mmCIF file of C-alpha atoms in Angstrom:
data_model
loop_
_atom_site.group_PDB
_atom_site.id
_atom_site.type_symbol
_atom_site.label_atom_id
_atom_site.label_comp_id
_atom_site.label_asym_id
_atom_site.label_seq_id
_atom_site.Cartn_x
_atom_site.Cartn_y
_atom_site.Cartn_z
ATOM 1 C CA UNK A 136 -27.731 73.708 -47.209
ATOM 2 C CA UNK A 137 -26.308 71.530 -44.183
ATOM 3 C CA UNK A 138 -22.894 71.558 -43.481
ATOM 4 C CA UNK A 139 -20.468 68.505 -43.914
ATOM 5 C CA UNK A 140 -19.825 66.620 -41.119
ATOM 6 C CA UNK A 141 -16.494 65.446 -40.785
ATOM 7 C CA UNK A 142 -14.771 62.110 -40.601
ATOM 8 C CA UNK A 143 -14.687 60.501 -36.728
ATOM 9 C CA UNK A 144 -16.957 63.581 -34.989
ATOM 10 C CA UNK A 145 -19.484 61.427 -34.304
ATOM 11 C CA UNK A 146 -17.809 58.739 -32.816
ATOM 12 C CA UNK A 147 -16.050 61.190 -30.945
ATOM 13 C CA UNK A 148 -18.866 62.680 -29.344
ATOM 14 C CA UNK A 149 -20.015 59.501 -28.164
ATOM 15 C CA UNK A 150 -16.970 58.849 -26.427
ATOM 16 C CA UNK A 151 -17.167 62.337 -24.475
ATOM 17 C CA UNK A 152 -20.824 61.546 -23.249
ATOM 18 C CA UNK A 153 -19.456 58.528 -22.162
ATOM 19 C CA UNK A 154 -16.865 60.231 -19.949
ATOM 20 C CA UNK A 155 -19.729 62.544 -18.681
ATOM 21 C CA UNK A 156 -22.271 59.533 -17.861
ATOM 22 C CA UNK A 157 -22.531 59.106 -13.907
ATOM 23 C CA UNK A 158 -23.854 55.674 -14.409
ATOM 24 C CA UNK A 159 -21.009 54.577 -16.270
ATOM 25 C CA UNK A 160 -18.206 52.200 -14.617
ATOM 26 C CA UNK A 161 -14.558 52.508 -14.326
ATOM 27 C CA UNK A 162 -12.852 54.870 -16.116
ATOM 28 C CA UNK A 163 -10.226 54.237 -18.902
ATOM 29 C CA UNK A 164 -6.441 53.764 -17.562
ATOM 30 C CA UNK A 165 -5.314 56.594 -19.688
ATOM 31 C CA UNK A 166 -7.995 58.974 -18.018
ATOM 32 C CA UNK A 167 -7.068 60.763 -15.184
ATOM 33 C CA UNK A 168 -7.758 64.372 -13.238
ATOM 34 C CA UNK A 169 -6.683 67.000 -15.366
ATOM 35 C CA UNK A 170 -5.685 69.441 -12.400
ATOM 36 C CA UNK A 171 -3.151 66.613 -11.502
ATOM 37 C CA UNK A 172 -4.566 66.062 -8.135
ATOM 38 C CA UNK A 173 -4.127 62.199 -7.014
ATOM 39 C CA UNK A 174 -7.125 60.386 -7.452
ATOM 40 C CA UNK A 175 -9.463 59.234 -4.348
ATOM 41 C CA UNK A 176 -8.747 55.273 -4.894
ATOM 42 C CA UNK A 177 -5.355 54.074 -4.404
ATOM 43 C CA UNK A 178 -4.973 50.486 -4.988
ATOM 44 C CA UNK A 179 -1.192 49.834 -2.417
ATOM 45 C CA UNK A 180 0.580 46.232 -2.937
ATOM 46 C CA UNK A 181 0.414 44.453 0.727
ATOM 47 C CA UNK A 182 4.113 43.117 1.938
ATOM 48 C CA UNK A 183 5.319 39.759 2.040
ATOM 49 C CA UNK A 184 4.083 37.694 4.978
ATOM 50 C CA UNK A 185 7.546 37.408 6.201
ATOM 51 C CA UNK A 186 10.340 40.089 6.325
ATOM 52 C CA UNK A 187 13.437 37.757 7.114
ATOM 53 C CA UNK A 188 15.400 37.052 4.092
ATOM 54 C CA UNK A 189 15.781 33.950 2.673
ATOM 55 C CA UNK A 190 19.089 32.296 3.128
ATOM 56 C CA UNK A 191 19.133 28.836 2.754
ATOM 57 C CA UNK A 192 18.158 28.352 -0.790
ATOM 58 C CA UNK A 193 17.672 24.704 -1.184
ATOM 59 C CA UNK A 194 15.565 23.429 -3.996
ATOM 60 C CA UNK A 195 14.742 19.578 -4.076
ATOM 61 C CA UNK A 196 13.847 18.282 -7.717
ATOM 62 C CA UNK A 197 11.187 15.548 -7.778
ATOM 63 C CA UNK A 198 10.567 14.041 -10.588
ATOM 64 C CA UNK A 199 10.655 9.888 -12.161
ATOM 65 C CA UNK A 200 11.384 7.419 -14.954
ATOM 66 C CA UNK A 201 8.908 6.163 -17.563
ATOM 67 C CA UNK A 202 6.654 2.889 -16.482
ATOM 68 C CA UNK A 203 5.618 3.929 -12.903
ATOM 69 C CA UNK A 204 1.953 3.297 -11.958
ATOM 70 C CA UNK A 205 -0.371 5.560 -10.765
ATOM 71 C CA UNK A 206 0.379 5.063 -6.853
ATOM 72 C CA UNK A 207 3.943 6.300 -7.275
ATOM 73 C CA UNK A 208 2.128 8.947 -9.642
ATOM 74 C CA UNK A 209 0.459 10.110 -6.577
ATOM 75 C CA UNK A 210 2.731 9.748 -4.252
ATOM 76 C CA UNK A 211 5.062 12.063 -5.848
ATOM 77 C CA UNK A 212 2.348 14.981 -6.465
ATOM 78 C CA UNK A 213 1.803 14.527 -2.516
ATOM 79 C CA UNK A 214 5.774 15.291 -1.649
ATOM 80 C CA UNK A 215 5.508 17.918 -4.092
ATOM 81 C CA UNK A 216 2.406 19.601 -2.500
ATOM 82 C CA UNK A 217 4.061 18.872 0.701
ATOM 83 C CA UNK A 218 6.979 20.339 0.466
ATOM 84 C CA UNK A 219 7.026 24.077 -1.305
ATOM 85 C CA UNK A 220 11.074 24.227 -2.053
ATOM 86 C CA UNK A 221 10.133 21.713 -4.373
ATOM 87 C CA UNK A 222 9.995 21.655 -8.810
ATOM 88 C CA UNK A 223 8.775 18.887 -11.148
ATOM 89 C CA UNK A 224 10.336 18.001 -14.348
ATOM 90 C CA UNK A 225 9.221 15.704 -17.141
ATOM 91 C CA UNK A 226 9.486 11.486 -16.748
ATOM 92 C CA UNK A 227 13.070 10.354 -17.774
ATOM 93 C CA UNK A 228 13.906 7.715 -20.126
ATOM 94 C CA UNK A 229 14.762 4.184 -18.397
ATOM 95 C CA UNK A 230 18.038 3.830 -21.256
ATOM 96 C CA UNK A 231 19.331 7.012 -20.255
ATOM 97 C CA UNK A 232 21.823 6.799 -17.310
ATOM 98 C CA UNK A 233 21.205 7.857 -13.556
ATOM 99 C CA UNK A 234 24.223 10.814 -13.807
ATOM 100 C CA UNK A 235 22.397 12.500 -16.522
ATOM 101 C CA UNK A 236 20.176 13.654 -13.829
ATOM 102 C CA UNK A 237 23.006 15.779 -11.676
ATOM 103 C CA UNK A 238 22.691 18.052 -15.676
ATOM 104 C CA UNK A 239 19.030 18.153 -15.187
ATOM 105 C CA UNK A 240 19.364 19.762 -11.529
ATOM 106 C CA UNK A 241 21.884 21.973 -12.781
ATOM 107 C CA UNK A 242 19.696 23.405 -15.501
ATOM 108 C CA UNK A 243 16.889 23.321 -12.747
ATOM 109 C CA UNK A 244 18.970 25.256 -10.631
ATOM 110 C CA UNK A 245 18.042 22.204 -7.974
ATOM 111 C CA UNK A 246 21.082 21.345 -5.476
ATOM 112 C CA UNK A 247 19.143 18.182 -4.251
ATOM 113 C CA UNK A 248 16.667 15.693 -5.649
ATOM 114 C CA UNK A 249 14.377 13.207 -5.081
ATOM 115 C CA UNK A 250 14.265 10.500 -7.752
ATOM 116 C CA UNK A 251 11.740 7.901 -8.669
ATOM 117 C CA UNK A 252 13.004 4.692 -10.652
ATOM 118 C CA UNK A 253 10.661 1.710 -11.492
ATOM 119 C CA UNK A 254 11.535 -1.421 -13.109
ATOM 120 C CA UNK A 255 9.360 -4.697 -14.423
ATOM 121 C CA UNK A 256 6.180 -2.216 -13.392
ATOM 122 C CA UNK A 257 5.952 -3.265 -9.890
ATOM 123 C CA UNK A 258 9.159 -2.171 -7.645
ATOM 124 C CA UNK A 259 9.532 0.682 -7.027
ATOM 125 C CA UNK A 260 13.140 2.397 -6.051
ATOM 126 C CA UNK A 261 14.041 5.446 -4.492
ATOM 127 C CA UNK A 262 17.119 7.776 -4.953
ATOM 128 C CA UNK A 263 18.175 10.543 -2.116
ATOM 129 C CA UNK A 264 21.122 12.894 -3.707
ATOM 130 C CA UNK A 265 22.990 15.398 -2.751
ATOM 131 C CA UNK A 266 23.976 16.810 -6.341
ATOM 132 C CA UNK A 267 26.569 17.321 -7.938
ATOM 133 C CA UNK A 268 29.054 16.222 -5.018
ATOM 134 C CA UNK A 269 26.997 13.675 -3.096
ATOM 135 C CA UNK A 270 25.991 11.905 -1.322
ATOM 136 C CA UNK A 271 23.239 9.864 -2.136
ATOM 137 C CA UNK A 272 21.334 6.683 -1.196
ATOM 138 C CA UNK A 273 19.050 4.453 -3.052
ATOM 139 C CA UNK A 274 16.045 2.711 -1.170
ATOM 140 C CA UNK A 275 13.597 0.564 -1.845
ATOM 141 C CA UNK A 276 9.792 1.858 -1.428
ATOM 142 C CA UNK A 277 7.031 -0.803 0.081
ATOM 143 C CA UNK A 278 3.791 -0.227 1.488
ATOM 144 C CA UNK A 279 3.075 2.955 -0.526
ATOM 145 C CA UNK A 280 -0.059 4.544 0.417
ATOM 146 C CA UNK A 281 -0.966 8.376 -0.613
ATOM 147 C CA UNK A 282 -3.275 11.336 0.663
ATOM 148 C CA UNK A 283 -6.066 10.314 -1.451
ATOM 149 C CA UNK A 284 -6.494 6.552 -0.516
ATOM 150 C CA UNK A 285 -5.867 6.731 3.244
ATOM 151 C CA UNK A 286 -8.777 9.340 3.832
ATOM 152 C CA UNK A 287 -7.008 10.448 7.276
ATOM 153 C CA UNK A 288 -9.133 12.894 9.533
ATOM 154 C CA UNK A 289 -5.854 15.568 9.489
ATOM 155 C CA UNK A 290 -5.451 18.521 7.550
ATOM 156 C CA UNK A 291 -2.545 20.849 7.214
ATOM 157 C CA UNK A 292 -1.930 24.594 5.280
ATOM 158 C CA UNK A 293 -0.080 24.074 2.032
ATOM 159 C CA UNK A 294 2.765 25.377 2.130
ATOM 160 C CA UNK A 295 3.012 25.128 6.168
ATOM 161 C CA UNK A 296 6.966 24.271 7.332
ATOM 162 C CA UNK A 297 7.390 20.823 8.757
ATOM 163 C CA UNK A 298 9.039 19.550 12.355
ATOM 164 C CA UNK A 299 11.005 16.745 11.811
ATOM 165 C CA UNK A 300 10.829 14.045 14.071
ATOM 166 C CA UNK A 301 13.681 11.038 14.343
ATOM 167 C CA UNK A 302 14.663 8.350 16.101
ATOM 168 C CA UNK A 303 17.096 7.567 18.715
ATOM 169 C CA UNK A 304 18.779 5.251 16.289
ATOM 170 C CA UNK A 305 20.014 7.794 13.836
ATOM 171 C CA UNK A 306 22.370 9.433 16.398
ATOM 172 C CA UNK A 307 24.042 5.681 17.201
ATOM 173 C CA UNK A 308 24.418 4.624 13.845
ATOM 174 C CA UNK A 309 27.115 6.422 11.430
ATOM 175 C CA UNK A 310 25.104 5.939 8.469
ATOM 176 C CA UNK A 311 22.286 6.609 9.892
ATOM 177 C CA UNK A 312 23.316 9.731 10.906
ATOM 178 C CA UNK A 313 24.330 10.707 7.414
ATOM 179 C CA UNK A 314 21.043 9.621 5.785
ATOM 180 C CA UNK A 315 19.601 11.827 8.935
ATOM 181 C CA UNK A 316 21.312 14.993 7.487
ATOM 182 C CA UNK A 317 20.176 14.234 4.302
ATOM 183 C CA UNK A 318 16.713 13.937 4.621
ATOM 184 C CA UNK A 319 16.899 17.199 6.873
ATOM 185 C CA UNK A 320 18.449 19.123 4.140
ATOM 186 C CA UNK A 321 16.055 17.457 1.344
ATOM 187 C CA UNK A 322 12.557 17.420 3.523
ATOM 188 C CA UNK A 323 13.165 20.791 5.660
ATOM 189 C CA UNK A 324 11.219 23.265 4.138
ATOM 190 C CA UNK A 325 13.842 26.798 4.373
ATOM 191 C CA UNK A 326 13.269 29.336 6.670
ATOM 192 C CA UNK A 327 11.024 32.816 4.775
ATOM 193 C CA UNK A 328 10.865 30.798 1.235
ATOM 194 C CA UNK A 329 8.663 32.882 -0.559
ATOM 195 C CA UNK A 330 6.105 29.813 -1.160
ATOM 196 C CA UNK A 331 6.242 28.883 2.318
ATOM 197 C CA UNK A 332 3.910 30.002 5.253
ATOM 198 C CA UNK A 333 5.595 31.531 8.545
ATOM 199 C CA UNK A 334 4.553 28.736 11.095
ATOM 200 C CA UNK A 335 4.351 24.949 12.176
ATOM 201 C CA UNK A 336 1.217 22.719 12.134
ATOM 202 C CA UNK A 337 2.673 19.424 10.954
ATOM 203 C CA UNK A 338 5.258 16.841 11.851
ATOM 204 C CA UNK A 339 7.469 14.277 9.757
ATOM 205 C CA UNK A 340 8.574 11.381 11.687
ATOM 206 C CA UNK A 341 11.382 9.012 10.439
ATOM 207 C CA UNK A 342 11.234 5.635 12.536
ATOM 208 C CA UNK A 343 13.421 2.597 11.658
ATOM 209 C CA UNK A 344 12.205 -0.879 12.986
ATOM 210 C CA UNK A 345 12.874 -4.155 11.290
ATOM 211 C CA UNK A 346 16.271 -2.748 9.814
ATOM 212 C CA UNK A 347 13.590 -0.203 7.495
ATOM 213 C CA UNK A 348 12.662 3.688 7.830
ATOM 214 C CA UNK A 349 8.728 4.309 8.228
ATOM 215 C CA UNK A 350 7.650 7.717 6.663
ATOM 216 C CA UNK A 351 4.794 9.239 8.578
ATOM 217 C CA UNK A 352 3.747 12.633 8.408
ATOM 218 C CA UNK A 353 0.854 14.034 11.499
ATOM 219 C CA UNK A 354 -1.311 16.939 11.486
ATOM 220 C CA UNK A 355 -0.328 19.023 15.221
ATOM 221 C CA UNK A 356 -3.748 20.215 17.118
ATOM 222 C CA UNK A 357 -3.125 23.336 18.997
ATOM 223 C CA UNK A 358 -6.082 22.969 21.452
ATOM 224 C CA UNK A 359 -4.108 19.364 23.310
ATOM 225 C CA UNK A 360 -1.207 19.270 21.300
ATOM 226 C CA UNK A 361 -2.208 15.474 19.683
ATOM 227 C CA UNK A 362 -1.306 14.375 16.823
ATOM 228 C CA UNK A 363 -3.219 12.915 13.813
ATOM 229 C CA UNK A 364 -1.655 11.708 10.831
ATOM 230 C CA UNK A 365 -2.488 12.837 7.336
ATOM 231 C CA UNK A 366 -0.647 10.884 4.805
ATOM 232 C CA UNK A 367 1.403 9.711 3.069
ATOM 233 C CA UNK A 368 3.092 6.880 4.310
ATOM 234 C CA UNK A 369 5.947 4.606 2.959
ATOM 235 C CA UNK A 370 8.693 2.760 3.932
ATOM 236 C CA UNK A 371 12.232 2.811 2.574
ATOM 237 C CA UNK A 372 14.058 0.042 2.882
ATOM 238 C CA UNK A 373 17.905 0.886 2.728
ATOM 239 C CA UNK A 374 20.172 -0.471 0.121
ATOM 240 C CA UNK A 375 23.778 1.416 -0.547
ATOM 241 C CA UNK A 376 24.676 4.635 0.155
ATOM 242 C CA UNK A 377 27.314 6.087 -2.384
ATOM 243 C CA UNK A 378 29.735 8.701 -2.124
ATOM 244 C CA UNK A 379 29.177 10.207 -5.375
ATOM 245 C CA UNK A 380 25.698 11.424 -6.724
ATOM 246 C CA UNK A 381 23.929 8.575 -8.523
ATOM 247 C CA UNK A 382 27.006 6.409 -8.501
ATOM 248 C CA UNK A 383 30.671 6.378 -6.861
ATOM 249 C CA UNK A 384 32.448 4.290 -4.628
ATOM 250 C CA UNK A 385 29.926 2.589 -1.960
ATOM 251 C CA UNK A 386 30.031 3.891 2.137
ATOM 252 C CA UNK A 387 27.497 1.782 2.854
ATOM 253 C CA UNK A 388 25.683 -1.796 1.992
ATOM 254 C CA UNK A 389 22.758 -3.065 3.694
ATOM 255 C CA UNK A 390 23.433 -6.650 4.810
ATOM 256 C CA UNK A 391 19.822 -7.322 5.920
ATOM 257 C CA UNK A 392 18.371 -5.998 2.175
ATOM 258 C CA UNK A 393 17.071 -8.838 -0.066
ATOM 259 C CA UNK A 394 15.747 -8.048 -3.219
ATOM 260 C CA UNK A 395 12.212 -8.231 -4.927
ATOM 261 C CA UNK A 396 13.235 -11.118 -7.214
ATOM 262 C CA UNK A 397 15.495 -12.923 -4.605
ATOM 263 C CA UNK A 398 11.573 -12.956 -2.664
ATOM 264 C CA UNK A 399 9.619 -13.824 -4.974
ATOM 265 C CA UNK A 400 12.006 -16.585 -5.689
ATOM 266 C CA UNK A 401 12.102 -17.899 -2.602
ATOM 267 C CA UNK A 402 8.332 -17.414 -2.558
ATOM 268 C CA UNK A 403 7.868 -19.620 -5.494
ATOM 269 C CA UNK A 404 10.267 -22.014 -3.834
ATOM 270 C CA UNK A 405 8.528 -22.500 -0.746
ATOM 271 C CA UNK A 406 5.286 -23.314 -2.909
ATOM 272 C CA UNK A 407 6.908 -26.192 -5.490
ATOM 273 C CA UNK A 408 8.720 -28.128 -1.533
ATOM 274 C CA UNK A 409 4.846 -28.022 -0.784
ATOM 275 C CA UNK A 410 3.258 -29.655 -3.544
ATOM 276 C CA UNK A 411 6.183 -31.515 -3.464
ATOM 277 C CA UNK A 412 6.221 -32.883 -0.307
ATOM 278 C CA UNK A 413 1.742 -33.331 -0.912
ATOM 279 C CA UNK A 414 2.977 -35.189 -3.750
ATOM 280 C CA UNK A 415 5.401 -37.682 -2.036
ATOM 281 C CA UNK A 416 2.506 -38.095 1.025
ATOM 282 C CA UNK A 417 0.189 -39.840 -2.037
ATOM 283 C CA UNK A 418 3.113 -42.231 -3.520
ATOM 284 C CA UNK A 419 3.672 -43.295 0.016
ATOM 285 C CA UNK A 420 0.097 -44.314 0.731
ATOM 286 C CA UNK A 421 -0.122 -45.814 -2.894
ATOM 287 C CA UNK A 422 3.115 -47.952 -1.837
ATOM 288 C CA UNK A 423 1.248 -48.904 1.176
ATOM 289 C CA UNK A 424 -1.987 -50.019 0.044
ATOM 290 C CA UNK A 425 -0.382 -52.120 -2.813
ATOM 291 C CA UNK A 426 1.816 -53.816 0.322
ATOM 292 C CA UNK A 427 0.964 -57.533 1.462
ATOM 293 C CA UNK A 428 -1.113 -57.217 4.941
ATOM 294 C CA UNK A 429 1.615 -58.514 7.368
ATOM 295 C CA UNK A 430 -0.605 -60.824 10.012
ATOM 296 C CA UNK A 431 0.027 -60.362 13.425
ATOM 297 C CA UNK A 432 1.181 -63.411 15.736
ATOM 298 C CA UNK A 433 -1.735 -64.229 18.236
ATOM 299 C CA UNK A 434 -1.235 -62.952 21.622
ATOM 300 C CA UNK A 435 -1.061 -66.043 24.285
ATOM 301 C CA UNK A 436 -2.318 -63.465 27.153
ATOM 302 C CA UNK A 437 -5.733 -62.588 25.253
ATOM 303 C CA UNK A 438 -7.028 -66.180 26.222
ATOM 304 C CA UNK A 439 -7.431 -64.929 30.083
ATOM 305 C CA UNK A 440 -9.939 -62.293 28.882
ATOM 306 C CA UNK A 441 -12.059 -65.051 27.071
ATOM 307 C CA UNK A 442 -15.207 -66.178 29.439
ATOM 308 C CA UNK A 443 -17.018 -69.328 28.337
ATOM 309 C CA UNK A 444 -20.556 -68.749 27.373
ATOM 310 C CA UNK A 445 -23.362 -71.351 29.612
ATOM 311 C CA UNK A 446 -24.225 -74.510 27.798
ATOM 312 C CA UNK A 447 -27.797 -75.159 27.078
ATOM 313 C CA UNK A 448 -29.695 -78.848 26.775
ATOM 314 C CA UNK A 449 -29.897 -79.804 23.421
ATOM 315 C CA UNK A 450 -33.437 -80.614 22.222
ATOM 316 C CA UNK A 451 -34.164 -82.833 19.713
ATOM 317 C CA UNK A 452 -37.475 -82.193 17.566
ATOM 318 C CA UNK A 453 -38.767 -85.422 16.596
ATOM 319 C CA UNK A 454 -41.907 -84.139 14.775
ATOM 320 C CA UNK A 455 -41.483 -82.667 11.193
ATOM 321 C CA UNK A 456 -42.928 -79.061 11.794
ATOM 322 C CA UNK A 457 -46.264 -78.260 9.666
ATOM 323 C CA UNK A 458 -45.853 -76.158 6.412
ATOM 324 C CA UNK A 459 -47.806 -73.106 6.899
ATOM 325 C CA UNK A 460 -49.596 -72.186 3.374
ATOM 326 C CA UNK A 461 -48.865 -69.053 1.841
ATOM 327 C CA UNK A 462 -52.089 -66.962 1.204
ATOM 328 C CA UNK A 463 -51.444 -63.734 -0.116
ATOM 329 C CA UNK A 464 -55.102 -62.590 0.495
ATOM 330 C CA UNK A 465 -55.805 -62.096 4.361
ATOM 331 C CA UNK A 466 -59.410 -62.491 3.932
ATOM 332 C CA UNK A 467 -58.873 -66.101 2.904
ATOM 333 C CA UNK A 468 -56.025 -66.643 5.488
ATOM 334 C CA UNK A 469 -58.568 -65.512 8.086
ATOM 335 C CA UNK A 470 -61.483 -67.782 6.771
ATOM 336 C CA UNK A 471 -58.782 -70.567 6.887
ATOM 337 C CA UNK A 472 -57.603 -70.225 10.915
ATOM 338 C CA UNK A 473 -61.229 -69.732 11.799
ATOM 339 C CA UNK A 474 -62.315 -73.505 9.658
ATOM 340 C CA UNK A 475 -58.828 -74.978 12.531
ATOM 341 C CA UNK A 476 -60.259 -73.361 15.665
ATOM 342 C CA UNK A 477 -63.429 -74.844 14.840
ATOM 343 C CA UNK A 478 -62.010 -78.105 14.337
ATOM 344 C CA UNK A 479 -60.229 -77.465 17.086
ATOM 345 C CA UNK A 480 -63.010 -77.260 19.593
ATOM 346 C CA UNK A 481 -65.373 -80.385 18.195
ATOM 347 C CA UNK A 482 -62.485 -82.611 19.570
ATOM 348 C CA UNK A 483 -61.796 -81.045 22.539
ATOM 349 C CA UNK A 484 -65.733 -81.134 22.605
#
């Protein structure tokens, strides 16, 4: 009589020829030497890339109202891959106000931010802030173009810590030199972030011609040193800078700004004094042609100019010329001056 085999031995058995199998894989986590030896594969966790400590922890939010279109879109994602000290948060409502944003930074543990506002779906504004004390400046962004649509040749290494390059002009100007430190405290990457790689390959440059601050950013070659730019580009034109963050008393109001609908007004302007004045240029010809033709006196010195013309004798034709018949058939016409030559020469004959 065969014995009874018991519950599970047969799966078990399995799973010890499985342990004994040379051809089989990895072994279970929970398997190990039973002498306690160490095994012969140690897996060891490689250190950080950089051993300094990191001090300076700023954190830049980025992030933008409801109704922007798909070039600010952009844009943003390309100062957020740019710059590694950097976190994204969800769109904003337009009817919530601008100081609500100093909570958001707070619960993003963000002590600066970079803020995206659009209104009527084609301008596009700007805000700089230090948060929650200040200070921060709005601007006005024009001539937006982004990584993807310029197609530059350069290249940099996410994550790679810019050199920031400025102009002459922001050490002259007071307010220039406070939008100076703020863009080096908002577009500096820190020194041994942990998302940030331990060298230089790229440069920002901040430029200001015609009273406005051109954004460039260039790729650095090591083999000459040149530069080639990689995108993206804007420029901000400057409109207040404010004490507070997203409000306070105003430091600073640029007298050279005009607004999008003060242009476009004047734009629309410029087009009605045309037609206008294309307008008035027809009623004045109309007027003219309907005018009586004013004659012009006769000028007493044009008579010198006048040379008499040779007279000729006058001859008098006494003899009524003979009618010539009209033939319309040649033939006949031919048969007719033929008949008069004959004639001609029997009386001459």
């Amino acid at each position: 009589m065969a014995a009874k085999r018991k519950r599970g031995a047969l799966a078990a058995g399995k799973a010890k020829r499985a342990r004994r199998d040379p051809s089989a894989g990895e072994a279970a986590p929970g398997d190990g030497p039973r002498d306690g030896s160490i095994p012969p594969q140690e897996y060891s966790i490689p250190p950080p890339v950089s051993q300094g400590k990191w001090k300076n922890k700023e954190r830049v939010l980025i992030f933008s109202s409801r109704g922007i279109n798909f070039r600010t879109r952009h844009l943003m994602q390309d100062l957020r891959t740019l710059m590694p000290h950097s976190k994204a948060d969800t769109k904003m409502d337009r009817k919530d106000q601008l100081f609500v944003i100093n909570e958001v930074c707070e619960m993003k543990n963000c002590n600066k931010c970079i803020f995206f506002e659009a209104k009527k779906k084609q301008d596009l504004y700007m805000w700089l802030s230090n948060t929650p004390q200040g200070p921060s400046a709005k601007f006005l962004v024009q001539n937006v173009h982004t990584l993807a649509e310029l197609k530059m040749t350069g290249n940099c290494l996410r994550g790679s810590r810019p050199l920031l390059s400025f102009d002459p002009i922001f050490d002259r100007e007071p307010h220039y030199a406070l939008l100076k430190e703020l863009f080096i405290q908002i577009f500096g990457t820190p020194q041994y972030h942990p998302k940030s790689q331990p060298f230089v390959d790229h440069v920002f440059t901040f430029t200001v011609t015609d009273e406005r601050i051109w954004f460039r950013n260039y790729q650095i070659i090591e083999e000459d040193a040149s530069l080639v730019e990689i995108g993206p580009r804007f420029v901000l034109n400057l409109i207040k800078i404010f004490q507070g963050s997203f409000g306070g008393p105003t430091l600073y109001e640029n007298p050279h700004y005009q607004s999008p609908n003060m242009h476009r007004r004047l734009i629309r302007l410029s087009v009605a004094a045309k037609f206008r004045e294309k307008q008035q240029v027809k009623e004045v010809q109309k007027i003219k042609k309907k005018g009586t033709k004013v004659l012009v006196q006769e000028d007493p010195t044009e008579v010198v100019f006048e040379t008499p013309a040779e007279e000729k004798p006058v001859e008098i034709q006494l003899v009524k010329p003979e009618s010539k018949p009209i033939v319309k058939d040649k033939k006949k016409l031919r048969k007719i001056q033929r008949k008069k030559q004959k004639k001609l020469f029997r009386t001459e004959g």
